[in-house]
Coordinates of C-alpha atoms and ligand atoms in Angstrom, one line a residue:
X1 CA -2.3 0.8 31.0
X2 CA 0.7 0.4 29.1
X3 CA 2.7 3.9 28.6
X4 CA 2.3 5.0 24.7
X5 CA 5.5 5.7 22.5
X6 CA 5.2 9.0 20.4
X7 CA 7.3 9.9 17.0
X8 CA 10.7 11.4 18.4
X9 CA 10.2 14.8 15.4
X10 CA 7.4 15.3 13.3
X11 CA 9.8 14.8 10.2
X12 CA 10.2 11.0 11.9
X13 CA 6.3 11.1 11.6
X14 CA 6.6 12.3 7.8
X15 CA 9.1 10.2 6.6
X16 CA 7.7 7.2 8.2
X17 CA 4.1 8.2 6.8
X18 CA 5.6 8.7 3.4
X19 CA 7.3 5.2 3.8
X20 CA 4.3 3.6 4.1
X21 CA 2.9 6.0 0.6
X22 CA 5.8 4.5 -1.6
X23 CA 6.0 1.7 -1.9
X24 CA 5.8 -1.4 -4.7
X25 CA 2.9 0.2 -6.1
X26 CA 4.4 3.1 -7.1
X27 CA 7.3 1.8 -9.0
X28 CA 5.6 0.1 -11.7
X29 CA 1.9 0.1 -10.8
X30 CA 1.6 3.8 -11.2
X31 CA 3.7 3.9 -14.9
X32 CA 2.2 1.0 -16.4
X33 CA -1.4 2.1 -15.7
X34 CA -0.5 5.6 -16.7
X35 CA 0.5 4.3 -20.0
X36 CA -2.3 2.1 -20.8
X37 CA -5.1 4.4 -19.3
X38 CA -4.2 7.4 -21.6
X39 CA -1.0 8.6 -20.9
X40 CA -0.9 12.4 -19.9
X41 CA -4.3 12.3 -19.7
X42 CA -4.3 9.5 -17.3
X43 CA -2.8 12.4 -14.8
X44 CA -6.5 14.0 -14.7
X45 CA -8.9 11.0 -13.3
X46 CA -5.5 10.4 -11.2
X47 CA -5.0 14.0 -9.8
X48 CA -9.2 14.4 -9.7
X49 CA -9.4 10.9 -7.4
X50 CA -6.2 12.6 -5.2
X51 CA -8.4 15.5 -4.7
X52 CA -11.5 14.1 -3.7
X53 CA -11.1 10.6 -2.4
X54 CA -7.3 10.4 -1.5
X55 CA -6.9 14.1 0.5
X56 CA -10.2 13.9 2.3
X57 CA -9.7 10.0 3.6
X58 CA -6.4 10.7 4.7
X59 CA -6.8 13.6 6.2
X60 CA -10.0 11.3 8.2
X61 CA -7.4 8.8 9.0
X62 CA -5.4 11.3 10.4
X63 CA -7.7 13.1 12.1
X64 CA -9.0 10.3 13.9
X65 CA -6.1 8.4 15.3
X66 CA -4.6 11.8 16.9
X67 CA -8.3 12.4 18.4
X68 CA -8.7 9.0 19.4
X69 CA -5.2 8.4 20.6
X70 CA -5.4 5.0 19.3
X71 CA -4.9 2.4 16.3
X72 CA -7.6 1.4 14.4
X73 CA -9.1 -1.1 17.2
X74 CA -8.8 2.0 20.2
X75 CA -10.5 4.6 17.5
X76 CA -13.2 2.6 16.3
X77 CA -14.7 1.6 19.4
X78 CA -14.2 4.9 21.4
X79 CA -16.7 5.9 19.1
X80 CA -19.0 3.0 19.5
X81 CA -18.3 -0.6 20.5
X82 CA -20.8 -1.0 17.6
X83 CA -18.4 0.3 15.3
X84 CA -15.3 -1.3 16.6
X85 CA -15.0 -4.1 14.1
X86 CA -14.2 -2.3 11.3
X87 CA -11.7 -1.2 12.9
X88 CA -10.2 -4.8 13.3
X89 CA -11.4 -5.7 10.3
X90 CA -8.9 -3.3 8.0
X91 CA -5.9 -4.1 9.2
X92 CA -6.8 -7.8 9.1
X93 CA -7.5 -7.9 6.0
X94 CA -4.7 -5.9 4.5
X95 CA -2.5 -8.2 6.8
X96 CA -3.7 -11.5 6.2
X97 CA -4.2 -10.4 2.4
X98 CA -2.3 -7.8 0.8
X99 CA 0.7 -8.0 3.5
X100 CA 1.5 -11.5 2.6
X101 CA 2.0 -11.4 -1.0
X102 CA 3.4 -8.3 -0.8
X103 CA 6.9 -9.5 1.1
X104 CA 6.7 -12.6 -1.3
X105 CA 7.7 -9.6 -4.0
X106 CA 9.9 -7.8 -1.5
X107 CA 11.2 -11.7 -2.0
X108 CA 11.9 -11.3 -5.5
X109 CA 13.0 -8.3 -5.8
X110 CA 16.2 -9.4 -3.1
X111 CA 16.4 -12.7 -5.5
X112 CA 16.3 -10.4 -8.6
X113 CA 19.0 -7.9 -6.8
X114 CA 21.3 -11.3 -6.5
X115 CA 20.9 -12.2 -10.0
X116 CA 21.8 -8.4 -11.4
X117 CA 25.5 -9.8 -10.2
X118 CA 26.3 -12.1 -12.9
X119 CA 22.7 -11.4 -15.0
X120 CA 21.5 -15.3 -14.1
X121 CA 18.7 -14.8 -16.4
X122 CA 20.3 -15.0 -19.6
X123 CA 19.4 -14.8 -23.0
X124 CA 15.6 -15.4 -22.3
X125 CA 14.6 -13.7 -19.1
X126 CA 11.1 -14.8 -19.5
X127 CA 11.5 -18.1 -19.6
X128 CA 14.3 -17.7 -16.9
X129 CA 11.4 -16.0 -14.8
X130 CA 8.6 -18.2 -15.2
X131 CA 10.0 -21.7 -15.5
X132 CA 13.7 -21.1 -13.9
X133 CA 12.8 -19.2 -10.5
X134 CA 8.9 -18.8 -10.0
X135 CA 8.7 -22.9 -11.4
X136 CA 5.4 -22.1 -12.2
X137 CA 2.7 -24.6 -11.8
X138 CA 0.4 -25.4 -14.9
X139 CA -2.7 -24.3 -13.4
X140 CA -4.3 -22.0 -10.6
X141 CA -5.6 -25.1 -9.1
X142 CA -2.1 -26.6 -8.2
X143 CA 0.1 -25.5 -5.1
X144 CA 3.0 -27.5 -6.3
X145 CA 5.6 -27.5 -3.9
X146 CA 7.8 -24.7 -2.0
X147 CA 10.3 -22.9 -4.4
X148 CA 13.3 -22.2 -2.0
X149 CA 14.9 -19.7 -3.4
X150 CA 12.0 -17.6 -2.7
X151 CA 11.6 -19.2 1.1
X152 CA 15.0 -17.8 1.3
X153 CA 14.2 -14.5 0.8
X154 CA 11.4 -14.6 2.2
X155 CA 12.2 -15.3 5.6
X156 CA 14.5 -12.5 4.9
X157 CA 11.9 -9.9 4.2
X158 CA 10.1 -11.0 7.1
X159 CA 13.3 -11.1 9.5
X160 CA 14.2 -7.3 8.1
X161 CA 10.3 -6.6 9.4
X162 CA 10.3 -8.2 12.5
X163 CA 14.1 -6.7 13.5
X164 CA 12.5 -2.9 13.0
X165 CA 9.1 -3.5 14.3
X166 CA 10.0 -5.3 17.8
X167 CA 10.7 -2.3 18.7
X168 CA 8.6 0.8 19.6
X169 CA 7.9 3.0 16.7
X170 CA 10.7 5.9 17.7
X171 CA 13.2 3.4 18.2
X172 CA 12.3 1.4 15.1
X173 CA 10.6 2.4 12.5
X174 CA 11.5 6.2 12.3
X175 CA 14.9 5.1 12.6
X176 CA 14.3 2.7 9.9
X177 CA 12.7 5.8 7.6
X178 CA 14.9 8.2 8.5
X179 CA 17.5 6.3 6.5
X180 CA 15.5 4.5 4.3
X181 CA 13.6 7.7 2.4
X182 CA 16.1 9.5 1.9
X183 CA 18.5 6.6 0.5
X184 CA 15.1 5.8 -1.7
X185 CA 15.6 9.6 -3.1
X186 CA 19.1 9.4 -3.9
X187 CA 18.9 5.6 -5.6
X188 CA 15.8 7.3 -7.2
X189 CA 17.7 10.3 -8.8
X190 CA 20.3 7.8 -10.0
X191 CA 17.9 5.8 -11.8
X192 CA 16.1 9.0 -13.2
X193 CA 19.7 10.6 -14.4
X194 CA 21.0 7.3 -15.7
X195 CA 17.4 6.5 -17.4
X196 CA 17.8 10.1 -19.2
X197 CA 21.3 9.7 -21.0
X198 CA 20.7 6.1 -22.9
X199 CA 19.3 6.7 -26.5
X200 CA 15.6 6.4 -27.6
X201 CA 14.8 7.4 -23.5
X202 CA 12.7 10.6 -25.0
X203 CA 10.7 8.6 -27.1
X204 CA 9.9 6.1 -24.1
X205 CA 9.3 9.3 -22.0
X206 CA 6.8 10.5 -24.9
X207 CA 4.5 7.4 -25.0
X208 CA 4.4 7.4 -21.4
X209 CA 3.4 11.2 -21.2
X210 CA 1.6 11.2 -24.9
X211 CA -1.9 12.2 -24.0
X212 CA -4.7 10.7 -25.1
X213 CA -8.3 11.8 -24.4
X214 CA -10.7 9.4 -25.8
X215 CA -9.6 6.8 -22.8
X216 CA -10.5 8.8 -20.1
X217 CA -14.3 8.9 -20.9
X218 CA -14.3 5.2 -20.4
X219 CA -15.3 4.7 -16.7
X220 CA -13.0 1.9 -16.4
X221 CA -9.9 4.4 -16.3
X222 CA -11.5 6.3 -13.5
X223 CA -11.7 3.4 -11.9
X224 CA -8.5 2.5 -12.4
X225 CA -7.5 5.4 -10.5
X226 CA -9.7 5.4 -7.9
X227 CA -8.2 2.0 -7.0
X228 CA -4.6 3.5 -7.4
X229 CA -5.0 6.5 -5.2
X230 CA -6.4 3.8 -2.7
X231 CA -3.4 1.7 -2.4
X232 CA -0.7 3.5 -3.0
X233 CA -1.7 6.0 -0.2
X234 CA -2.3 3.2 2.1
X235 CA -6.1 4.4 2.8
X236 CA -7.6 1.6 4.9
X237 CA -5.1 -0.6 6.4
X238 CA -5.0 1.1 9.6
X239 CA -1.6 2.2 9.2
X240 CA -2.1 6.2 8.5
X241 CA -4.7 5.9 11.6
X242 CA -1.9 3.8 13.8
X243 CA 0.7 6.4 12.5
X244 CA -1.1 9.4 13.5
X245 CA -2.0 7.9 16.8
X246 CA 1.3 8.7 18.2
X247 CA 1.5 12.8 17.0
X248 CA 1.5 15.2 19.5
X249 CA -1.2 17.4 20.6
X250 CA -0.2 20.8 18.4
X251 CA 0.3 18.6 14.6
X252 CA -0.8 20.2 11.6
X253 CA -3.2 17.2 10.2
X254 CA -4.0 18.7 6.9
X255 CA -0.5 20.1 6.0
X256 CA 0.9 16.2 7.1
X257 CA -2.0 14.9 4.8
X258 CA -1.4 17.1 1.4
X259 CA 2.6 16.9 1.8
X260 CA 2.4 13.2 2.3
X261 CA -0.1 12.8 -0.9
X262 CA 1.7 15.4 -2.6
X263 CA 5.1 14.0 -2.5
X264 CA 3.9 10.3 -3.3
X265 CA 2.3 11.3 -6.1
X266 CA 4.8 13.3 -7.4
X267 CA 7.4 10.5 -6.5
X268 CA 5.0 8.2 -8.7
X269 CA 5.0 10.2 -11.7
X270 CA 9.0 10.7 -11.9
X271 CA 10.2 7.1 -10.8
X272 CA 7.7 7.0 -14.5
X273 CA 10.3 8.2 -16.1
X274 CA 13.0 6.4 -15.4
X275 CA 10.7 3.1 -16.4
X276 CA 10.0 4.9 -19.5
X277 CA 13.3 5.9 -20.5
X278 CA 14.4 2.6 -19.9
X279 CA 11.5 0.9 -22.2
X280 CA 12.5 3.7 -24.8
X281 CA 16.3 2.4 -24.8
X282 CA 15.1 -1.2 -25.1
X283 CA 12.3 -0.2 -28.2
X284 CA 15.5 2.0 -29.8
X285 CA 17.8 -1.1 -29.9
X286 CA 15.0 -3.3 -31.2
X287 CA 14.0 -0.7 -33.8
X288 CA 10.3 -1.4 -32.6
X289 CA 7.7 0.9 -31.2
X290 CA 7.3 1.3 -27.1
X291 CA 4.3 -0.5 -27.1
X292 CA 5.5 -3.7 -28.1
X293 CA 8.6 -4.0 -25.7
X294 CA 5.9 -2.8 -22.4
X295 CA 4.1 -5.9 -20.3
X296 CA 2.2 -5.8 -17.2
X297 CA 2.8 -5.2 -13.8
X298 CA 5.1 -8.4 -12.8
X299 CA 6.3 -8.8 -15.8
X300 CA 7.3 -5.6 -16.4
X301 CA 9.9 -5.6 -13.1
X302 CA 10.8 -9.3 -13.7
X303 CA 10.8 -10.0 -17.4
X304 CA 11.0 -6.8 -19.0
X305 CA 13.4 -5.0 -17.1
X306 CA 16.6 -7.8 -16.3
X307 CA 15.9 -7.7 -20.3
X308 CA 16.5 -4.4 -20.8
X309 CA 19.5 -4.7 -18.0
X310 CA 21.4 -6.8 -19.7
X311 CA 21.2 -4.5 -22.8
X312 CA 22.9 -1.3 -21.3
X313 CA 26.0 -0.2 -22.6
X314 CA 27.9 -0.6 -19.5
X315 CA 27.8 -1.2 -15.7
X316 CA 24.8 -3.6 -15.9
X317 CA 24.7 -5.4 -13.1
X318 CA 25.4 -1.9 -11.0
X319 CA 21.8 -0.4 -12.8
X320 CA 20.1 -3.8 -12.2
X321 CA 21.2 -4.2 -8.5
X322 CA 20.2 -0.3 -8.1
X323 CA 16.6 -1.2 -9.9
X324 CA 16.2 -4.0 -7.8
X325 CA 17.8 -2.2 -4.5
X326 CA 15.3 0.6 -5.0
X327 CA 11.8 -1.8 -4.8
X328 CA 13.5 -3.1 -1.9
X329 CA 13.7 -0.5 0.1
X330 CA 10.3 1.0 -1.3
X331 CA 8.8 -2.1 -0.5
X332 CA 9.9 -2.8 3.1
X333 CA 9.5 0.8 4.3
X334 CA 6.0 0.2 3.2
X335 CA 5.5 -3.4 5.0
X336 CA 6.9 -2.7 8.0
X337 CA 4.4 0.4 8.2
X338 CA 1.3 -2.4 8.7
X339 CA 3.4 -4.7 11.6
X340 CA 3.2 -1.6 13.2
X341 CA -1.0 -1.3 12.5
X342 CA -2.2 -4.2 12.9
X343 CA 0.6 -5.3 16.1
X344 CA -0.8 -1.5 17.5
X345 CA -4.2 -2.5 17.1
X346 CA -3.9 -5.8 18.9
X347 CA -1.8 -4.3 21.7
X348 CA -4.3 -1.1 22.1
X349 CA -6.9 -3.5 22.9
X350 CA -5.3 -6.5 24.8
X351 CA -2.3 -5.9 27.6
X352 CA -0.1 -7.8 25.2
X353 CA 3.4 -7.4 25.4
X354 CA 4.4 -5.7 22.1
X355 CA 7.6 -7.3 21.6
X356 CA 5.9 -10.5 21.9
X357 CA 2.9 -9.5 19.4
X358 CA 5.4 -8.8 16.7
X359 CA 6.9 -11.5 17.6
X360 CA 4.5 -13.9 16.8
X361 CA 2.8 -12.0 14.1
X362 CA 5.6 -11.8 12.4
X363 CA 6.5 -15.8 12.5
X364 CA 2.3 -15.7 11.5
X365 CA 3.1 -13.9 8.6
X366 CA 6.3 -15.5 7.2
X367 CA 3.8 -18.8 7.5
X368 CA 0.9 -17.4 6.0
X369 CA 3.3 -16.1 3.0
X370 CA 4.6 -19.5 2.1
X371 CA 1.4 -20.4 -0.1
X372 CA 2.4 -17.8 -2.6
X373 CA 6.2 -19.1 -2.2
X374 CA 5.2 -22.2 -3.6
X375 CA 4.7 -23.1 -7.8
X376 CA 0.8 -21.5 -7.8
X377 CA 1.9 -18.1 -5.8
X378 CA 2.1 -16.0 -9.4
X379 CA -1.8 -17.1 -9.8
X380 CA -2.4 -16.9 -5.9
X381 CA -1.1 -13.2 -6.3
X382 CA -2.8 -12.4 -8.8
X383 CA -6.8 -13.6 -7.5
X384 CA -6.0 -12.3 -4.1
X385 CA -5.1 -9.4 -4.7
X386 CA -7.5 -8.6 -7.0
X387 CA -9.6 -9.3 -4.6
X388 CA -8.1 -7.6 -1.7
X389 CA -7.8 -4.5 -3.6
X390 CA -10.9 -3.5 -5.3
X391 CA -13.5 -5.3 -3.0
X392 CA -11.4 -5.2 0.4
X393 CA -9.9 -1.7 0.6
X394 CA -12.7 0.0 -1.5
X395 CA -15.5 -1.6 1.0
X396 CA -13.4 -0.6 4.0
X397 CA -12.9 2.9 2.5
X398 CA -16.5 3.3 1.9
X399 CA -17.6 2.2 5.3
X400 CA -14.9 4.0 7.3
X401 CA -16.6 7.2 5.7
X402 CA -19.8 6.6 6.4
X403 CA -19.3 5.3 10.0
X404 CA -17.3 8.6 11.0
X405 CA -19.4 10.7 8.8
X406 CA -22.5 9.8 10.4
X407 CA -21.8 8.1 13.8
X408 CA -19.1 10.3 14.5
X409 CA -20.0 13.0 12.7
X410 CA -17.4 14.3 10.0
X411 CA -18.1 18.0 12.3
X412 CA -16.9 17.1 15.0
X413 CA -14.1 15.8 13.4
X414 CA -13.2 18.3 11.3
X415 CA -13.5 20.6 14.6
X416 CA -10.5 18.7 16.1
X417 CA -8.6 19.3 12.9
X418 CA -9.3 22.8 12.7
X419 CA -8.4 23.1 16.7
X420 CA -5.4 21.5 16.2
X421 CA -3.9 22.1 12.8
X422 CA -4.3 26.0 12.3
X423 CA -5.5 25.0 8.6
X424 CA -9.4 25.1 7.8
X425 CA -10.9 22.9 6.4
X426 CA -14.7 24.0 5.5
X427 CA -17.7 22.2 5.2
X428 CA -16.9 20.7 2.1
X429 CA -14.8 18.1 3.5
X430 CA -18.2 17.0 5.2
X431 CA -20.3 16.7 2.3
X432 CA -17.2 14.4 0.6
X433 CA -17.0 12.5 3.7
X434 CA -20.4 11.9 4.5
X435 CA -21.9 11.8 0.8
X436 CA -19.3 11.8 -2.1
X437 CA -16.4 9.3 -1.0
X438 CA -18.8 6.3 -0.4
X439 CA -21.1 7.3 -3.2
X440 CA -17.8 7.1 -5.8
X441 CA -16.7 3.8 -3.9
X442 CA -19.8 1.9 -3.5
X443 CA -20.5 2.7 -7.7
X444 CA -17.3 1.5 -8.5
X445 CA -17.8 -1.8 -6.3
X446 CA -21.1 -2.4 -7.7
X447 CA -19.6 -1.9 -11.3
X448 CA -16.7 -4.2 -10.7
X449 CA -19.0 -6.9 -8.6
X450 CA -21.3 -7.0 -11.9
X451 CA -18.5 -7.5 -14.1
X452 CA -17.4 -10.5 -11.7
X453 CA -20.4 -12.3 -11.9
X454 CA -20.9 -12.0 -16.1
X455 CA -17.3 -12.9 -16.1
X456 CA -14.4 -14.6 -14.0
X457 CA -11.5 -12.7 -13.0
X458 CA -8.9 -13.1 -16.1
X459 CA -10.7 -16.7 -16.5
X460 CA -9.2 -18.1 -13.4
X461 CA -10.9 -21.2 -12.4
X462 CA -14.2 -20.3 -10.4
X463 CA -13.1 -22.5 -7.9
X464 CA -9.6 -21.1 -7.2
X465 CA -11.5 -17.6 -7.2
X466 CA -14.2 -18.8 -4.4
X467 CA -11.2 -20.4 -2.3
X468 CA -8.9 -17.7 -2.6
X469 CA -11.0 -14.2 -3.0
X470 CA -14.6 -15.3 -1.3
X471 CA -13.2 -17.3 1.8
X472 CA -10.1 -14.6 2.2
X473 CA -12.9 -11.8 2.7
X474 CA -15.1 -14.0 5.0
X475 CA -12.2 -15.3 6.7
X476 CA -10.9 -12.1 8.1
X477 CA -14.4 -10.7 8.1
X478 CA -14.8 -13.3 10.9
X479 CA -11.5 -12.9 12.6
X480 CA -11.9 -9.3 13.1
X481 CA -15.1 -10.3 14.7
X482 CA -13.2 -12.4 17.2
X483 CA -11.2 -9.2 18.4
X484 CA -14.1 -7.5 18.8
X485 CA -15.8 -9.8 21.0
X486 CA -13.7 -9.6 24.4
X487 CA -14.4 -6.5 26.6
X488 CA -12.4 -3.2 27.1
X489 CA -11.1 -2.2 30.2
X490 CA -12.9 0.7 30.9
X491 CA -10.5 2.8 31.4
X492 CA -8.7 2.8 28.1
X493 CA -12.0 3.3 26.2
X494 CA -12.5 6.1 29.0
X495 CA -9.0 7.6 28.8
X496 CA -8.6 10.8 26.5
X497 CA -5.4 12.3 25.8
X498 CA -6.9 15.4 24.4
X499 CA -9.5 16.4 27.2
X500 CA -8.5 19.7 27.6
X501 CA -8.9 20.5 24.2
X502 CA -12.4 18.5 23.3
X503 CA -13.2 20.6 26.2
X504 CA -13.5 23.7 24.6
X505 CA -14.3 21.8 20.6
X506 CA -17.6 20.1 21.7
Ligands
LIG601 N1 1.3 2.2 -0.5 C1 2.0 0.9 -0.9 C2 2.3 0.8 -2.3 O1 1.9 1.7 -3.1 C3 1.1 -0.2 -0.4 C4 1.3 -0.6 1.0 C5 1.5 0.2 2.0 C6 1.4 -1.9 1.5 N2 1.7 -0.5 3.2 C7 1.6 -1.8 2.9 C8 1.3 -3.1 1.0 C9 1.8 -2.9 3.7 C10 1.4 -4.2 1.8 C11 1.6 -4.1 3.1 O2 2.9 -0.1 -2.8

């Protein structure tokens, strides 16, 4: 058995966890929906689906990889071979899905931090991003060809992955973070203070924050929410489970869990206000309400924003390359967290050599990436991830509980937590686990999968959707199921780091 690497400091272990938290999503993701699901009162469903899906699964995630001493593959089928594809199947999926669009925005984002420079996209940054540099295809149905700038950056993203996952996770990763974060704070604060002192930034701030009740009775917005608390906390990847798999024995599991929600969260809600003030500056020039200058998620980083760039009063390109600079960072520090999962997962299981894995998973993944570099990625993006999201990670989320609430036994899980974190969590955590997490998650997939069927996604073309979302799910449903087939040697699924202590827990 290979020898496992462990986090040098738990702060390494923090930082790295909290990496993984911020990312993309919480840039623009978490403002925009805040603004169109109700503004201040978007914060209750939001804080609600924190407390009772987002805390408990991530303090299951944790708990399990430090008991199992393993990534997802290891945990999974010490339980119970039976179980053990999920475990494959999570970080599979989020590799082979979300992963691979996910660097193509890394991509743009480096593009987009070249362009703040000389502010390439003009008078008309619309235009300059969908016909210009994405060269957007007419339909969903049409690959078009490669767009190179984006190979470009591209195969940079992936190059920055593969140079900081090759190695293990003390020498690569935490080093990574350690710099990373706390650069990601300071561009942050920047952005925040700068955002603040251009005119018309209260009034942004004020439609972002204005609360508005009626919205959240609409089921929709708490569903919205759920989904948000899902992904940005990277709940079922495999990476918080890979992550905690290499904690020592004494680690105080629930404190890591609330301080890593807690401070992505909290990081979501004020990188809002920079977006805000920003919008607010660009509605105050235009003498137009907020609501007309705001756009969706792309669009608001790549149309919306170089717009409002090249309207500051001074040091443009400095603001845009800092913008830009900060999804970067957010971004990769969130990437390279699932090279780590799903490379982990693969190497728990299989006497692979690691630098090898990531080796060829990242090559994999620069490959598998190129379909959204080319003229159709926007739509690509957009179906898969769709897909990805609400079916993929909400299914997984909902299984994970059941399996360790049940075949487990969320107990005997919440014993090792107690044993080794000095915090107690009571029996409530249990009856979330076991009953409330997949009862919330399974609703909301039924809802959504009912709302499929009466109508396409956006009306993309039914047969892009069954390509793209369908065979993506099945696909990786059955590759998982290829890991899972080959034996164990015993002795890892025998081998338990913690014996001394499940000693006296059982
Ligand atoms: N939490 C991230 C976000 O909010 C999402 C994320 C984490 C992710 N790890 C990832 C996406 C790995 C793709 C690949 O943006």
């Amino acid at each position: 058995m290979q020898k496992r690497a462990s986090w040098g400091s738990q702060m390494g272990f923090i930082l790295a966890a909290i990496g993984s938290a911020i990312g993309l999503g919480n840039i623009w993701r978490f403002s925009y929906m805040t603004y169109k699901n109700g503004g201040g009162a978007f914060l209750i469903p939001y804080l609600v689906a924190l407390l009772i899906v987002g805390f408990p699964l991530l303090i299951l995630e944790y708990g399990l990889g430090h008991k199992k001493h393993g990534a997802s593959s290891l945990a999974f089928a010490k339980i119970s071979r039976k179980i053990e594809w999920l475990g494959w199947w999570m970080p599979t999926f989020a590799y082979f899905g979300i992963m691979l669009f996910y660097t193509v925005i890394i991509g743009w984002c480096v593009n987009f931090m070249i362009y703040s420079i000389n502010l390439s996209w003009g008078a008309d940054p619309e235009a300059f991003f969908i016909k210009n540099f994405l060269q957007l295809s007419s339909s969903s149905t049409q690959i078009g060809s490669l767009v190179l700038p984006i190979v470009f950056s591209l195969a940079f993203v992936w190059l920055v992955c593969w140079f900081i996952c090759f190695r293990e996770v003390n020498h690569g990763i935490e080093k990574a973070c350690i710099i990373f974060m706390p650069l990601l704070f300071v561009l942050t604060m920047v952005l925040i203070g700068w955002g603040f002192t251009l005119p018309g930034a209260l009034e942004g701030i004020k439609w972002y924050l204005k609360p508005d009740f009626s919205k959240i009775m609409n089921w929709e917005v708490w569903m919205a929410a759920f989904g948000q608390i899902f992904f940005t906390l990277t709940l079922s990847f495999g990476v918080m489970i890979a992550y905690a798999s290499y904690l020592p024995k004494k680690t105080d599991i629930v404190r890591n869990a609330y301080l890593t929600g807690i401070i992505n969260c909290f990081y979501s809600f004020i990188m809002g206000f920079a977006v805000f003030s920003v919008l607010g500056y660009m509605a105050n020039q235009a003498g137009v309400p907020v609501s007309e200058v705001v756009k969706s998620g792309v669009a608001l980083a790549f149309i919306v924003f170089p717009k409002a760039i090249s309207q500051l009063p001074a040091f443009n390109n400095i603001f845009g390359i800092l913008f830009f600079g900060t999804l970067v960072i957010a971004g990769l520090s969130s990437a390279i967290s699932l090279v780590e999962a799903f490379s982990r997962a693969l190497t728990d299981k299989f006497d692979w050599n690691r630098k090898t894995t990531v080796h060829v998973l990242c090559v994999l993944g620069f490959l598998g990436s190129l379909l959204f570099a080319t003229q159709g990625g926007l739509y690509f993006i957009d179906i898969v991830d769709h897909f990805i999201n609400y079916y993929g990670l909400v299914l997984a989320g909902a299984l994970e509980c059941l399996l360790i609430g049940w075949v487990l036994k969320a107990h005997v899980l919440r014993n090792h937590i107690n044993a080794v974190s000095g915090s107690h969590l009571n029996k409530l955590w249990d009856y979330l686990i076991k009953f409330v997490v997949p009862a919330i998650l399974i609703i909301t997939l039924l809802i959504n999968l009912v709302k499929e069927i009466s109508a396409p996604y956006e009306g993309y073309s039914i047969v892009a959707i069954l390509i793209l979302g369908v065979l993506w799910l099945v696909g990786t449903a059955l590759l998982a199921l290829i890991f899972t087939i080959p034996k164990w040697e015993k002795a890892k699924l025998e081998y338990n780091h913690f014996a001394e202590e499940d000693k006296l827990l059982v």
